[in-house]
Amino acid sequence: MAGPTTAEKNGTRTPKGSSERPSRTGTRSSGFRVPGPRLLLIALAVLVIAAGGIWALYGSSWLRVERVDTSGIQVLTLHEVETAAAVPIGSPLVSVDTDAIEARLIRKLPRIDTVEVVRSWPHGIGLKVTERQPVLLVEKDGKFTEVDSTGTRFATVDKAPPGVPKLVLDIDSSASLRRFDADRLLREAVGVTGELPEKIARDTRVVKVVSYDSITLELGGGRTVLWGSGEDGAVKARVLTALMKATPKAGHFDVSAPTAPAASKS
């Protein structure tokens, strides 16, 4: 009679009808699957398209800079603007540094207030220029320095542009210089021109600054306006318009104290 098995000695028995099988020690699936032919074809097509796009943008002759289109200029010439812009003709359009072109234009041509540099596919660069507009002229040695609405001196010309009043800074002995320098007084004069009604602005020939509190306008026909300081400009403009309508034959108007305006023949 055979002796007990090891399992019987350990108090365990194998159920009837079953047999002991060695455990499987094979590797488990890692979840990785080899891409099928369809996925490989799709991936290959994407790579081909991407490579073709890069080549078209950078390597081909299809999308290169061939021309520069400039708009918005009034005083500046096409040659001045396009020379300062130094657009790299023949370069891939996509690689053109539009910010660098803008910076060059602003630095080299102070008359330019703003400029927008845009790509015009497939072969162009567009320069949309906005020039500074003079609101006052400072005359010196027979030349005229143009001043814009921010008080910036941006250009000197031989001939005064029409319709722009001349600024006279008669401030050498002004006590205002102790508190306000010439640039500040210039900006005050610029501010006054910005408040003037359109009709009066067109008729203004000279803006004279004696001190911070004494700004005078010289109009056509020998008329003058004592404006005072640059404060309360909008109110003074309304009062001056009404005063001129009420006293059309007056030659001198005083709105330095807008609550007590005055007009006289001289």
Coordinates of C-alpha atoms in Angstrom, one line a residue:
M1 CA 0.0 0.0 0.0
A2 CA 1.4 3.4 -1.1
G3 CA 2.1 5.9 1.6
P4 CA 0.4 9.3 1.9
T5 CA 1.2 12.1 -0.6
T6 CA 2.9 15.3 0.4
A7 CA -0.4 17.2 0.1
E8 CA -2.1 14.6 2.4
K9 CA 0.7 15.1 4.9
N10 CA 0.2 18.9 4.9
G11 CA -3.6 18.4 5.4
T12 CA -4.6 19.4 1.9
R13 CA -6.2 17.2 -0.7
T14 CA -6.7 17.7 -4.4
P15 CA -10.3 17.6 -5.3
K16 CA -11.4 14.6 -7.2
G17 CA -11.5 14.9 -10.9
S18 CA -8.8 17.6 -10.9
S19 CA -5.1 17.2 -11.4
E20 CA -2.2 19.4 -10.3
R21 CA -0.9 21.5 -13.2
P22 CA 2.2 23.5 -13.2
S23 CA 1.6 27.3 -12.9
R24 CA 2.2 29.4 -16.0
T25 CA 5.2 31.6 -15.9
G26 CA 4.8 33.1 -19.4
T27 CA 5.0 36.9 -20.0
R28 CA 1.9 39.0 -19.7
S29 CA 0.8 41.4 -22.5
S30 CA 2.3 44.8 -22.2
G31 CA -0.5 46.6 -24.1
F32 CA 1.9 47.6 -27.0
R33 CA 0.6 46.9 -30.5
V34 CA 2.5 47.1 -33.7
P35 CA 0.8 49.8 -35.8
G36 CA -1.2 48.5 -38.7
P37 CA -0.4 49.4 -42.3
R38 CA -3.2 52.0 -42.3
L39 CA -1.8 54.0 -39.4
L40 CA 1.7 53.8 -40.9
L41 CA 0.4 55.3 -44.2
I42 CA -1.5 58.1 -42.3
A43 CA 1.7 59.0 -40.3
L44 CA 3.8 58.9 -43.5
A45 CA 1.3 61.2 -45.3
V46 CA 1.3 63.7 -42.4
L47 CA 5.1 63.8 -42.5
V48 CA 5.2 64.3 -46.2
I49 CA 2.6 67.2 -46.0
A50 CA 4.5 68.8 -43.2
A51 CA 7.8 68.5 -45.0
G52 CA 6.3 69.9 -48.1
G53 CA 4.8 72.9 -46.3
I54 CA 8.1 73.7 -44.7
W55 CA 9.9 73.5 -48.0
A56 CA 7.2 75.7 -49.7
L57 CA 7.6 78.4 -47.0
Y58 CA 11.4 78.4 -46.7
G59 CA 12.9 76.5 -49.6
S60 CA 10.9 77.2 -52.7
S61 CA 10.7 80.4 -54.8
W62 CA 6.9 80.5 -54.6
L63 CA 6.5 82.5 -51.3
R64 CA 9.4 85.0 -51.4
V65 CA 9.3 88.8 -51.1
E66 CA 9.1 90.4 -54.5
R67 CA 7.5 93.8 -53.8
V68 CA 6.8 96.4 -51.1
D69 CA 3.5 98.2 -51.0
T70 CA 3.5 101.6 -49.1
S71 CA 0.4 103.6 -48.2
G72 CA -0.5 106.6 -46.0
I73 CA 2.5 108.8 -46.8
Q74 CA 1.9 112.5 -47.3
V75 CA 5.2 114.4 -47.0
L76 CA 7.6 111.4 -47.0
T77 CA 8.4 109.8 -50.3
L78 CA 8.3 106.2 -51.3
H79 CA 12.0 106.2 -51.7
E80 CA 12.6 107.5 -48.2
V81 CA 10.2 105.0 -46.6
E82 CA 11.3 101.9 -48.5
T83 CA 15.0 102.7 -48.1
A84 CA 14.6 103.1 -44.3
A85 CA 12.5 99.9 -44.2
A86 CA 15.2 97.8 -45.8
V87 CA 12.8 95.0 -46.6
P88 CA 14.9 91.9 -47.6
I89 CA 13.7 91.3 -51.2
G90 CA 14.1 87.7 -52.2
S91 CA 13.8 86.3 -48.7
P92 CA 11.1 83.8 -47.7
L93 CA 8.1 85.9 -46.8
V94 CA 7.5 83.9 -43.6
S95 CA 10.9 84.7 -42.2
V96 CA 10.7 88.5 -42.6
D97 CA 11.0 90.2 -39.2
T98 CA 8.1 92.7 -39.4
D99 CA 8.9 94.1 -35.9
A100 CA 12.4 94.9 -36.9
I101 CA 11.2 96.8 -40.0
E102 CA 8.8 98.8 -37.9
A103 CA 11.5 99.7 -35.4
R104 CA 13.8 100.8 -38.3
L105 CA 11.2 103.1 -39.8
I106 CA 10.3 104.8 -36.4
R107 CA 14.0 105.3 -35.6
K108 CA 15.1 106.6 -39.0
L109 CA 12.1 108.7 -39.9
P110 CA 10.8 110.7 -36.9
R111 CA 8.0 112.0 -39.1
I112 CA 6.3 108.6 -38.8
D113 CA 3.9 108.4 -35.9
T114 CA 2.9 104.8 -36.4
V115 CA 3.5 102.1 -39.0
E116 CA 1.9 98.7 -39.5
V117 CA 4.1 96.1 -41.3
V118 CA 2.1 93.2 -42.7
R119 CA 2.8 90.2 -44.9
S120 CA 0.8 90.3 -48.2
W121 CA 0.8 86.8 -49.4
P122 CA 2.2 85.4 -51.6
H123 CA 4.9 87.9 -52.5
G124 CA 4.5 91.3 -50.7
I125 CA 5.2 93.3 -47.6
G126 CA 2.8 96.1 -46.8
L127 CA 3.8 99.3 -45.0
K128 CA 0.8 101.3 -43.6
V129 CA 2.2 104.6 -42.5
T130 CA 0.7 107.3 -40.3
E131 CA 2.7 110.5 -40.4
R132 CA 2.8 113.0 -37.5
Q133 CA 0.7 116.2 -38.2
P134 CA 2.1 119.6 -37.2
V135 CA 0.0 121.7 -34.9
L136 CA 2.6 124.4 -34.3
L137 CA 5.8 125.7 -35.9
V138 CA 8.9 127.0 -34.2
E139 CA 10.8 129.4 -36.5
K140 CA 14.6 129.7 -36.1
D141 CA 17.2 130.9 -38.6
G142 CA 14.7 130.9 -41.4
K143 CA 13.7 127.3 -40.9
F144 CA 10.6 125.8 -39.3
T145 CA 10.5 123.0 -36.7
E146 CA 7.3 121.1 -36.8
V147 CA 5.6 120.2 -33.4
D148 CA 2.9 117.6 -33.2
S149 CA 0.0 117.3 -30.8
T150 CA 2.1 115.5 -28.2
G151 CA 4.6 118.4 -28.1
T152 CA 7.2 116.4 -30.1
R153 CA 9.5 118.2 -32.4
F154 CA 9.8 115.8 -35.3
A155 CA 11.0 117.6 -38.4
T156 CA 12.6 120.8 -39.6
V157 CA 11.6 122.2 -43.0
D158 CA 12.6 125.2 -45.2
K159 CA 9.0 126.3 -46.0
A160 CA 6.2 126.6 -43.5
P161 CA 3.3 124.2 -44.2
P162 CA 0.1 126.1 -44.8
G163 CA -2.5 126.5 -42.1
V164 CA -0.1 125.8 -39.2
P165 CA 0.3 128.6 -36.6
K166 CA 3.7 129.8 -35.5
L167 CA 4.7 129.4 -31.9
V168 CA 6.4 132.4 -30.2
L169 CA 8.0 131.6 -26.8
D170 CA 8.7 135.1 -25.3
I171 CA 9.6 133.7 -21.9
D172 CA 13.2 134.9 -21.3
S173 CA 12.2 137.1 -18.4
S174 CA 9.2 135.1 -17.3
A175 CA 8.9 134.1 -13.7
S176 CA 7.2 130.9 -14.9
L177 CA 10.6 129.5 -15.9
R178 CA 11.3 129.0 -12.2
R179 CA 8.7 126.3 -12.2
F180 CA 8.1 125.4 -15.8
D181 CA 10.8 124.9 -18.4
A182 CA 10.4 125.8 -22.1
D183 CA 9.3 122.3 -23.1
R184 CA 6.5 122.4 -20.5
L185 CA 5.3 125.8 -21.8
L186 CA 5.5 124.5 -25.4
R187 CA 3.2 121.6 -24.3
E188 CA 0.8 124.1 -22.8
A189 CA 0.6 126.0 -26.1
V190 CA 0.0 122.7 -27.9
G191 CA -2.8 121.9 -25.5
V192 CA -4.4 125.2 -26.3
T193 CA -4.4 124.5 -30.0
G194 CA -6.1 121.2 -29.4
E195 CA -9.0 122.9 -27.6
L196 CA -9.7 125.5 -30.2
P197 CA -12.9 125.2 -32.3
E198 CA -12.2 124.2 -35.9
K199 CA -13.1 127.6 -37.4
I200 CA -10.9 129.5 -34.9
A201 CA -8.1 127.1 -35.2
R202 CA -8.0 127.6 -39.0
D203 CA -7.9 131.4 -38.4
T204 CA -5.0 131.2 -35.8
R205 CA -1.8 132.6 -37.1
V206 CA 0.4 132.8 -34.0
V207 CA 0.3 131.3 -30.5
K208 CA 2.4 133.5 -28.2
V209 CA 3.5 132.3 -24.8
V210 CA 4.8 134.9 -22.3
S211 CA 4.3 132.7 -19.1
Y212 CA 2.3 129.8 -17.9
D213 CA -0.7 132.0 -17.2
S214 CA -0.4 134.2 -20.3
I215 CA -1.0 132.6 -23.7
T216 CA -2.3 134.8 -26.5
L217 CA -3.7 133.9 -29.9
E218 CA -3.2 136.1 -32.9
L219 CA -5.9 135.6 -35.5
G220 CA -6.4 136.8 -39.0
G221 CA -7.5 140.4 -39.5
G222 CA -5.4 141.6 -36.6
R223 CA -7.7 140.1 -33.9
T224 CA -6.2 138.7 -30.7
V225 CA -7.4 136.4 -27.9
L226 CA -6.0 136.4 -24.4
W227 CA -6.4 132.8 -23.5
G228 CA -4.6 132.9 -20.1
S229 CA -3.3 129.5 -18.9
G230 CA -4.0 126.2 -20.6
E231 CA -6.5 125.2 -17.8
D232 CA -10.2 125.0 -18.5
G233 CA -9.6 124.8 -22.2
A234 CA -12.9 123.3 -23.2
V235 CA -14.8 125.9 -21.3
K236 CA -12.8 128.8 -22.7
A237 CA -13.4 127.5 -26.2
R238 CA -17.1 127.5 -25.8
V239 CA -17.1 131.0 -24.2
L240 CA -14.9 132.3 -27.0
T241 CA -17.2 131.0 -29.7
A242 CA -20.2 132.6 -28.0
L243 CA -18.3 135.9 -27.4
M244 CA -17.3 136.2 -31.1
K245 CA -20.9 135.6 -32.2
A246 CA -22.1 138.3 -29.7
T247 CA -19.4 140.8 -30.7
P248 CA -18.5 140.2 -34.3
K249 CA -16.8 143.5 -34.8
A250 CA -14.5 143.2 -31.7
G251 CA -10.8 143.0 -32.3
H252 CA -9.7 141.7 -28.8
F253 CA -11.2 138.9 -26.8
D254 CA -10.3 137.9 -23.2
V255 CA -11.3 134.5 -22.0
S256 CA -8.5 134.1 -19.4
A257 CA -11.3 134.1 -16.8
P258 CA -14.0 132.2 -18.6
T259 CA -16.7 133.2 -16.0
A260 CA -16.0 136.9 -16.8
P261 CA -15.1 137.1 -20.5
A262 CA -14.6 140.5 -22.2
A263 CA -14.4 141.9 -25.7
S264 CA -13.2 145.2 -27.1
K265 CA -12.4 146.8 -30.4
S266 CA -8.7 146.8 -29.8

